[in-house]
């Protein structure tokens, strides 16, 4: 029996049905026409009865004139002539008798019950059987662009689930009473409930349910490291692969957007208080949306000419289409958020100046100052920070040079140093811009690669080589002062360090040389100094990031909040959103108190 | 959108001066700081130092030499035209404290920035000696303005068509020999000029500040494209500079890094002509 015969029954998938007595199949296929044939006893007479193979009672076809709401006496196997009605169970909805057939579900034969009342939609199987089937449905892959084609374009790699695949995948969710996935999510999206909506084909409601806690599901579904968050906690993951929560999230968000179901909510009455948000990345946008919905006047300041922060300049088009980012930002604009681009806070306005104008300030500027290794030859030409490389490619659209004026960094043999998502993005961008050979150099082993599993998988598919347990030592330059080669040393894993990962130790005398003509350094970022230069009284932690109270995200300055990479160091989009959510909540609480404390205007009496 | 209020050609049309309506920036910008300009939707971001400002009129002045595609495009703009993006002020302002006698050395378009810095030094009560150089008489810019600011001004041209014959280092050497009260030398201009100035002042051990102009994209410390080696450390010109202690700067690396895109620059120009 083929695995794809039956996936999950609730979803009106094509079913193979068998008689529980003689195991003869009821299914009949004639060209495109598929149905299941029974004999039915109705008002004492036997009639032919055909149901659709989806066991949908609405589509009954019979020689007898069966009306809506009438109950069949019995359903009979046309071969062994035995009745299929069972006595021990009745319909869960209308209490009518049930007929039992056997279905093949993923190479298992499982009893399945159909209500005998015409018009009743109830059909199903026992809880245990349901679980057995669910465990048997494989995790559904997203259809993707062909790997040989996609290295020549910048379009998104996965196409996303189709409705059918989404239904199948949603069917895998066990709907746990105590859902662990929710605890794994930084913003605690109500995962089982939105998946249940998908299973019921209420995609719009599923999207609305996610949006109660996560404002940008289309983005998170694409860029969250689900395998370390929600999907890591999924019970299904113990026995099989976890439910593809991220893909489902992406599906409903895309559905909502494409079907034009996104509605701008009505903003609560204005509080009269003003919020300044510095940075239009994921953290800033979350604060802006939350505070705007609570009735505050929000202004977002962005230093670059384009909004979106890392979503725009950092994450490439093929992983997160910029149209989606702009869609979400337009949504904010429609909500009434003011966005000011080309405003560098720190030099144009200081935080103190903002506090005179605004009631509270949120700093979400990201980390943004690229780290270099400080090894010999780093100043040579054609050695880029990942930020520069990606900014040129994504923000400035250098891959369309010379149509766009920013020159495109191009190399035939590209080396990317680092093993995170940014490194994967750089490597995959390089291969898309015509580099023949792209190598990722990472100092730990495959197991420690911090990138999303999907990105590593895609990178490998696209022919990117991995030089693991390798650390750069120095760069060797050409006569024209561009990079010619990279000298590396082999590493081995030693004792675990503070982060719990095993510390790589160099193997003496194992140096070797990789030829290259373009190097991208993707080893992380440090705190950007612009804000601190003008606000020396902002307390910083030992790594130089802003110190913020983890429960409120408030900094050492009152009414100044911070969140995202500028507090935590390089982290994820969803973590920044989580911080933004906490900050918005605390900000609202504090500003509400301020509002209530203010003496009410005494109306003058005549 | 930022409107060009006034346009002026200098040095036979190779150097252009724009007065741009940017009230917010005009209010804040200090001598030595720069802005990033993106002319249109497909344009690149280029850093341009603010040569002057009028806080009350809300105007900043930028002066640039036509060298590549973007500056050629900017040259074609007329009064009243719009520039898509002007971001700023960026970088740290020049520290113009009262210290006594300072020498301001400028070459080529660098004089545009220099005169703003010189003005700041003059306003804080220093005795300012100006030395400015150009290739020939036609390439000389802002002579009147510099003359107005500086207590003493020496002009040199490479071919001797105006002022003294020779390079800016000649009169600078003379001053350094003759005057013992010089506290600071500020050099802004082509990298080679700054390198030679530093060579000279190092001999006399007089503190020298230089203003660097590496390749830059965002100008907010994000890309690291503007990294320069200062006292053997990687520093970012946009957030740590653009002014650095000249004794510590690795000029050779800067020269190399700035010549990286010459081919692309040419391709881009050809594309725009086609």
PDB file of N, CA and C in Angstrom, chain A residues 405-407, chain B residues 4 7-10 12-18 20 35-40 42-49 62-78 81 83 109 213 261-262 264-266 268-270 272-273:
ATOM      1  N   UNK A 405      23.781  52.242  -9.123  1.00  0.00           N
ATOM      2  CA  UNK A 405      25.131  52.791  -9.199  1.00  0.00           C
ATOM      3  C   UNK A 405      26.150  52.119  -8.275  1.00  0.00           C
ATOM      4  N   UNK A 406      25.689  51.415  -7.263  1.00  0.00           N
ATOM      5  CA  UNK A 406      26.631  50.853  -6.305  1.00  0.00           C
ATOM      6  C   UNK A 406      27.337  49.640  -6.908  1.00  0.00           C
ATOM      7  N   UNK A 407      28.669  49.644  -6.947  1.00  0.00           N
ATOM      8  CA  UNK A 407      29.384  48.525  -7.558  1.00  0.00           C
ATOM      9  C   UNK A 407      29.164  47.224  -6.811  1.00  0.00           C
TER      10      UNK A 407
ATOM     11  N   UNK B   4      17.834  71.871  -4.047  1.00  0.00           N
ATOM     12  CA  UNK B   4      19.053  72.642  -4.265  1.00  0.00           C
ATOM     13  C   UNK B   4      18.651  74.108  -4.416  1.00  0.00           C
ATOM     14  N   UNK B   7      23.334  76.846  -6.969  1.00  0.00           N
ATOM     15  CA  UNK B   7      24.340  75.996  -7.591  1.00  0.00           C
ATOM     16  C   UNK B   7      25.406  76.904  -8.155  1.00  0.00           C
ATOM     17  N   UNK B   8      26.650  76.529  -7.929  1.00  0.00           N
ATOM     18  CA  UNK B   8      27.729  77.380  -8.401  1.00  0.00           C
ATOM     19  C   UNK B   8      28.841  76.493  -8.931  1.00  0.00           C
ATOM     20  N   UNK B   9      29.365  76.864 -10.084  1.00  0.00           N
ATOM     21  CA  UNK B   9      30.483  76.087 -10.636  1.00  0.00           C
ATOM     22  C   UNK B   9      31.784  76.759 -10.264  1.00  0.00           C
ATOM     23  N   UNK B  10      32.736  75.916  -9.905  1.00  0.00           N
ATOM     24  CA  UNK B  10      34.045  76.451  -9.566  1.00  0.00           C
ATOM     25  C   UNK B  10      35.081  75.684 -10.361  1.00  0.00           C
ATOM     26  N   UNK B  12      36.390  75.911 -13.249  1.00  0.00           N
ATOM     27  CA  UNK B  12      35.985  75.602 -14.616  1.00  0.00           C
ATOM     28  C   UNK B  12      35.039  74.419 -14.700  1.00  0.00           C
ATOM     29  N   UNK B  13      34.125  74.368 -13.762  1.00  0.00           N
ATOM     30  CA  UNK B  13      33.083  73.348 -13.823  1.00  0.00           C
ATOM     31  C   UNK B  13      33.496  71.983 -13.312  1.00  0.00           C
ATOM     32  N   UNK B  14      34.706  71.837 -12.797  1.00  0.00           N
ATOM     33  CA  UNK B  14      35.100  70.532 -12.265  1.00  0.00           C
ATOM     34  C   UNK B  14      34.743  70.409 -10.800  1.00  0.00           C
ATOM     35  N   UNK B  15      34.530  71.541 -10.166  1.00  0.00           N
ATOM     36  CA  UNK B  15      34.109  71.513  -8.769  1.00  0.00           C
ATOM     37  C   UNK B  15      32.795  72.282  -8.680  1.00  0.00           C
ATOM     38  N   UNK B  16      31.817  71.656  -7.998  1.00  0.00           N
ATOM     39  CA  UNK B  16      30.483  72.245  -7.932  1.00  0.00           C
ATOM     40  C   UNK B  16      30.140  72.530  -6.486  1.00  0.00           C
ATOM     41  N   UNK B  17      29.456  73.623  -6.287  1.00  0.00           N
ATOM     42  CA  UNK B  17      28.986  73.962  -4.953  1.00  0.00           C
ATOM     43  C   UNK B  17      27.469  73.966  -4.960  1.00  0.00           C
ATOM     44  N   UNK B  18      26.875  73.249  -3.998  1.00  0.00           N
ATOM     45  CA  UNK B  18      25.428  73.232  -3.827  1.00  0.00           C
ATOM     46  C   UNK B  18      25.072  73.825  -2.477  1.00  0.00           C
ATOM     47  N   UNK B  20      22.011  73.400  -0.164  1.00  0.00           N
ATOM     48  CA  UNK B  20      20.847  72.511  -0.100  1.00  0.00           C
ATOM     49  C   UNK B  20      19.979  72.884   1.087  1.00  0.00           C
ATOM     50  N   UNK B  35      27.767  64.580   5.385  1.00  0.00           N
ATOM     51  CA  UNK B  35      26.443  64.020   5.114  1.00  0.00           C
ATOM     52  C   UNK B  35      26.603  62.920   4.069  1.00  0.00           C
ATOM     53  N   UNK B  36      25.623  62.035   3.998  1.00  0.00           N
ATOM     54  CA  UNK B  36      25.589  61.029   2.937  1.00  0.00           C
ATOM     55  C   UNK B  36      24.472  61.425   1.988  1.00  0.00           C
ATOM     56  N   UNK B  37      24.794  61.406   0.717  1.00  0.00           N
ATOM     57  CA  UNK B  37      23.845  61.865  -0.284  1.00  0.00           C
ATOM     58  C   UNK B  37      23.514  60.711  -1.221  1.00  0.00           C
ATOM     59  N   UNK B  38      22.234  60.558  -1.499  1.00  0.00           N
ATOM     60  CA  UNK B  38      21.813  59.605  -2.533  1.00  0.00           C
ATOM     61  C   UNK B  38      20.929  60.399  -3.481  1.00  0.00           C
ATOM     62  N   UNK B  39      21.380  60.530  -4.723  1.00  0.00           N
ATOM     63  CA  UNK B  39      20.737  61.475  -5.626  1.00  0.00           C
ATOM     64  C   UNK B  39      19.346  61.006  -6.037  1.00  0.00           C
ATOM     65  N   UNK B  40      19.245  59.743  -6.444  1.00  0.00           N
ATOM     66  CA  UNK B  40      17.937  59.240  -6.888  1.00  0.00           C
ATOM     67  C   UNK B  40      17.772  57.794  -6.461  1.00  0.00           C
ATOM     68  N   UNK B  42      18.073  54.928  -7.876  1.00  0.00           N
ATOM     69  CA  UNK B  42      19.080  53.921  -8.210  1.00  0.00           C
ATOM     70  C   UNK B  42      20.484  54.378  -7.822  1.00  0.00           C
ATOM     71  N   UNK B  43      20.583  55.507  -7.206  1.00  0.00           N
ATOM     72  CA  UNK B  43      21.891  56.088  -6.909  1.00  0.00           C
ATOM     73  C   UNK B  43      22.638  55.361  -5.809  1.00  0.00           C
ATOM     74  N   UNK B  44      23.937  55.628  -5.740  1.00  0.00           N
ATOM     75  CA  UNK B  44      24.707  55.080  -4.630  1.00  0.00           C
ATOM     76  C   UNK B  44      24.768  56.136  -3.533  1.00  0.00           C
ATOM     77  N   UNK B  45      25.160  55.689  -2.354  1.00  0.00           N
ATOM     78  CA  UNK B  45      25.295  56.622  -1.240  1.00  0.00           C
ATOM     79  C   UNK B  45      26.724  57.114  -1.223  1.00  0.00           C
ATOM     80  N   UNK B  46      26.931  58.426  -1.300  1.00  0.00           N
ATOM     81  CA  UNK B  46      28.292  58.928  -1.238  1.00  0.00           C
ATOM     82  C   UNK B  46      28.424  59.943  -0.099  1.00  0.00           C
ATOM     83  N   UNK B  47      29.546  59.890   0.594  1.00  0.00           N
ATOM     84  CA  UNK B  47      29.761  60.846   1.672  1.00  0.00           C
ATOM     85  C   UNK B  47      30.297  62.168   1.129  1.00  0.00           C
ATOM     86  N   UNK B  48      29.757  63.271   1.602  1.00  0.00           N
ATOM     87  CA  UNK B  48      30.243  64.589   1.207  1.00  0.00           C
ATOM     88  C   UNK B  48      30.328  65.447   2.461  1.00  0.00           C
ATOM     89  N   UNK B  49      31.478  66.082   2.631  1.00  0.00           N
ATOM     90  CA  UNK B  49      31.633  66.876   3.833  1.00  0.00           C
ATOM     91  C   UNK B  49      30.899  68.202   3.683  1.00  0.00           C
ATOM     92  N   UNK B  62      27.480  72.001   0.238  1.00  0.00           N
ATOM     93  CA  UNK B  62      28.429  70.931  -0.061  1.00  0.00           C
ATOM     94  C   UNK B  62      29.199  71.315  -1.320  1.00  0.00           C
ATOM     95  N   UNK B  63      30.467  70.972  -1.325  1.00  0.00           N
ATOM     96  CA  UNK B  63      31.311  71.264  -2.471  1.00  0.00           C
ATOM     97  C   UNK B  63      31.972  69.957  -2.875  1.00  0.00           C
ATOM     98  N   UNK B  64      31.845  69.600  -4.142  1.00  0.00           N
ATOM     99  CA  UNK B  64      32.410  68.313  -4.554  1.00  0.00           C
ATOM    100  C   UNK B  64      33.071  68.427  -5.904  1.00  0.00           C
ATOM    101  N   UNK B  65      34.043  67.556  -6.093  1.00  0.00           N
ATOM    102  CA  UNK B  65      34.737  67.498  -7.370  1.00  0.00           C
ATOM    103  C   UNK B  65      34.075  66.425  -8.218  1.00  0.00           C
ATOM    104  N   UNK B  66      33.931  66.686  -9.501  1.00  0.00           N
ATOM    105  CA  UNK B  66      33.304  65.700 -10.373  1.00  0.00           C
ATOM    106  C   UNK B  66      34.330  64.631 -10.711  1.00  0.00           C
ATOM    107  N   UNK B  67      34.150  63.436 -10.129  1.00  0.00           N
ATOM    108  CA  UNK B  67      35.123  62.362 -10.355  1.00  0.00           C
ATOM    109  C   UNK B  67      34.489  61.098 -10.913  1.00  0.00           C
ATOM    110  N   UNK B  68      33.252  60.832 -10.548  1.00  0.00           N
ATOM    111  CA  UNK B  68      32.655  59.567 -10.963  1.00  0.00           C
ATOM    112  C   UNK B  68      31.231  59.770 -11.425  1.00  0.00           C
ATOM    113  N   UNK B  69      30.498  58.663 -11.476  1.00  0.00           N
ATOM    114  CA  UNK B  69      29.159  58.726 -12.042  1.00  0.00           C
ATOM    115  C   UNK B  69      28.229  59.602 -11.210  1.00  0.00           C
ATOM    116  N   UNK B  70      28.257  59.362  -9.881  1.00  0.00           N
ATOM    117  CA  UNK B  70      27.316  60.088  -9.040  1.00  0.00           C
ATOM    118  C   UNK B  70      27.595  61.585  -9.049  1.00  0.00           C
ATOM    119  N   UNK B  71      28.876  61.948  -8.973  1.00  0.00           N
ATOM    120  CA  UNK B  71      29.181  63.372  -8.962  1.00  0.00           C
ATOM    121  C   UNK B  71      28.895  63.989 -10.332  1.00  0.00           C
ATOM    122  N   UNK B  72      29.065  63.209 -11.389  1.00  0.00           N
ATOM    123  CA  UNK B  72      28.728  63.710 -12.725  1.00  0.00           C
ATOM    124  C   UNK B  72      27.226  63.957 -12.825  1.00  0.00           C
ATOM    125  N   UNK B  73      26.478  63.035 -12.230  1.00  0.00           N
ATOM    126  CA  UNK B  73      25.025  63.177 -12.217  1.00  0.00           C
ATOM    127  C   UNK B  73      24.615  64.409 -11.419  1.00  0.00           C
ATOM    128  N   UNK B  74      25.306  64.603 -10.298  1.00  0.00           N
ATOM    129  CA  UNK B  74      24.972  65.752  -9.457  1.00  0.00           C
ATOM    130  C   UNK B  74      25.291  67.060 -10.165  1.00  0.00           C
ATOM    131  N   UNK B  75      26.320  67.015 -10.966  1.00  0.00           N
ATOM    132  CA  UNK B  75      26.700  68.219 -11.701  1.00  0.00           C
ATOM    133  C   UNK B  75      25.583  68.654 -12.649  1.00  0.00           C
ATOM    134  N   UNK B  76      24.856  67.656 -13.179  1.00  0.00           N
ATOM    135  CA  UNK B  76      23.802  67.974 -14.142  1.00  0.00           C
ATOM    136  C   UNK B  76      22.559  68.546 -13.471  1.00  0.00           C
ATOM    137  N   UNK B  77      22.520  68.520 -12.137  1.00  0.00           N
ATOM    138  CA  UNK B  77      21.342  69.055 -11.451  1.00  0.00           C
ATOM    139  C   UNK B  77      21.355  70.583 -11.493  1.00  0.00           C
ATOM    140  N   UNK B  78      20.157  71.136 -11.544  1.00  0.00           N
ATOM    141  CA  UNK B  78      20.047  72.598 -11.616  1.00  0.00           C
ATOM    142  C   UNK B  78      19.489  73.129 -10.293  1.00  0.00           C
ATOM    143  N   UNK B  81      16.264  71.745  -8.370  1.00  0.00           N
ATOM    144  CA  UNK B  81      16.128  70.285  -8.460  1.00  0.00           C
ATOM    145  C   UNK B  81      16.186  69.671  -7.064  1.00  0.00           C
ATOM    146  N   UNK B  83      17.227  66.470  -4.426  1.00  0.00           N
ATOM    147  CA  UNK B  83      18.099  65.334  -4.143  1.00  0.00           C
ATOM    148  C   UNK B  83      17.291  64.387  -3.271  1.00  0.00           C
ATOM    149  N   UNK B 109      40.013  69.899  -3.547  1.00  0.00           N
ATOM    150  CA  UNK B 109      38.674  70.073  -2.992  1.00  0.00           C
ATOM    151  C   UNK B 109      38.700  70.073  -1.475  1.00  0.00           C
ATOM    152  N   UNK B 213      38.902  60.254   3.835  1.00  0.00           N
ATOM    153  CA  UNK B 213      37.736  60.140   2.950  1.00  0.00           C
ATOM    154  C   UNK B 213      37.658  58.760   2.322  1.00  0.00           C
ATOM    155  N   UNK B 261      37.632  50.532  -6.582  1.00  0.00           N
ATOM    156  CA  UNK B 261      36.475  50.490  -7.470  1.00  0.00           C
ATOM    157  C   UNK B 261      36.672  51.309  -8.736  1.00  0.00           C
ATOM    158  N   UNK B 262      37.938  51.596  -9.085  1.00  0.00           N
ATOM    159  CA  UNK B 262      38.173  52.452 -10.238  1.00  0.00           C
ATOM    160  C   UNK B 262      37.558  51.856 -11.506  1.00  0.00           C
ATOM    161  N   UNK B 264      35.017  49.666 -11.772  1.00  0.00           N
ATOM    162  CA  UNK B 264      33.558  49.709 -11.710  1.00  0.00           C
ATOM    163  C   UNK B 264      33.059  51.133 -11.950  1.00  0.00           C
ATOM    164  N   UNK B 265      33.795  52.077 -11.416  1.00  0.00           N
ATOM    165  CA  UNK B 265      33.420  53.478 -11.586  1.00  0.00           C
ATOM    166  C   UNK B 265      33.360  53.824 -13.068  1.00  0.00           C
ATOM    167  N   UNK B 266      34.366  53.334 -13.785  1.00  0.00           N
ATOM    168  CA  UNK B 266      34.430  53.602 -15.223  1.00  0.00           C
ATOM    169  C   UNK B 266      33.257  52.913 -15.941  1.00  0.00           C
ATOM    170  N   UNK B 268      30.434  52.093 -14.773  1.00  0.00           N
ATOM    171  CA  UNK B 268      29.192  52.732 -14.407  1.00  0.00           C
ATOM    172  C   UNK B 268      28.990  54.007 -15.226  1.00  0.00           C
ATOM    173  N   UNK B 269      30.077  54.758 -15.397  1.00  0.00           N
ATOM    174  CA  UNK B 269      30.002  55.979 -16.190  1.00  0.00           C
ATOM    175  C   UNK B 269      29.651  55.655 -17.637  1.00  0.00           C
ATOM    176  N   UNK B 270      30.322  54.627 -18.174  1.00  0.00           N
ATOM    177  CA  UNK B 270      30.052  54.223 -19.549  1.00  0.00           C
ATOM    178  C   UNK B 270      28.600  53.813 -19.711  1.00  0.00           C
ATOM    179  N   UNK B 272      26.075  54.830 -18.029  1.00  0.00           N
ATOM    180  CA  UNK B 272      25.171  55.969 -17.972  1.00  0.00           C
ATOM    181  C   UNK B 272      25.221  56.791 -19.258  1.00  0.00           C
ATOM    182  N   UNK B 273      26.369  56.744 -19.926  1.00  0.00           N
ATOM    183  CA  UNK B 273      26.481  57.478 -21.191  1.00  0.00           C
ATOM    184  C   UNK B 273      25.685  56.750 -22.271  1.00  0.00           C
TER     185      UNK B 273
END
